[in-house]
Amino acid sequence: ASGGHYVGDGDSNHECPYGGGHKGDLPQLYAITGGKIINTVVAPRLTLSDIIGRDFIIHANPDDYAGLPGGARVAYGTIAVTETLETTVNLVNTTGIGIGIGKITATDSPDGLLLVADLTSIPAGEHYFHVHEHPDCGVSDDGTPAGKAGEHYSVDNEDRGILPSLEASTGDFVKKFVLAPTLDPVLTLNEIKGHSLVIHAADGSRLACGIIGQ
């Protein structure tokens, strides 16, 4: 049902992706052990507007760009625009909001909300990571760092703000600690808008904070 190759302003020939044939002809993909495909391909003739709303097709075999285009169709995906929210994260303390330490990017995925953190100045080890009620990282009246973020985000008294813990690297790479991607199967991008993200130290104190989407 995906139809034939996307021709665009090319000609009717199925050929090398750098030639003058189908505009949608792409370079090969290479699967490594375990069936993973991790290589990057470049399509110099395509633009984003060319491909939105179309399908990517992966074929079973290599393509000789002459006869059959790689044999049977084994996988596909429809191309769509996915919204992404970037949150700038700052250290917090009893005097207010401190220096910026990086960003956390949130994107919807078929399996839930994907969060990728790229942060500096985070102590090595496990850190609690929560969505909090309010879009405010200021000090509360009782002197709690980021206390104005409120409590964990909840719906009908169900705590939905607790995210999987983040692990900061034990290695020192130019004083930079990169936190691994984490997936929350319940939350969505639209749901977390208007809230804040808080990273906690091992003792539960609030170490860093960011207003989601800012």
XYZ file of C-alpha atoms in Angstrom, residues 4 7 15 24 26 30 35 38 50 61 64 69 79 85 94 117 120 132 142 150 176 183 186 190:
24
model
C 6.398 2.692 -5.616
C 10.291 9.987 -7.911
C 19.595 4.033 -9.682
C 13.623 8.624 -3.001
C 18.624 5.999 -0.601
C 24.022 -2.206 7.304
C 20.042 -6.925 14.025
C 23.241 2.289 13.494
C 9.811 16.059 0.313
C 18.571 -7.573 0.531
C 22.111 -3.126 -6.973
C 15.286 -2.764 -5.328
C 7.341 9.886 8.300
C 10.718 20.160 24.161
C 18.969 28.259 49.274
C 19.766 14.597 29.553
C 27.417 19.113 33.560
C 6.864 18.729 39.716
C 10.720 27.942 54.056
C 5.780 22.272 44.515
C 30.977 16.669 32.105
C 11.791 6.317 29.154
C 2.935 6.752 31.196
C 1.587 17.402 26.154
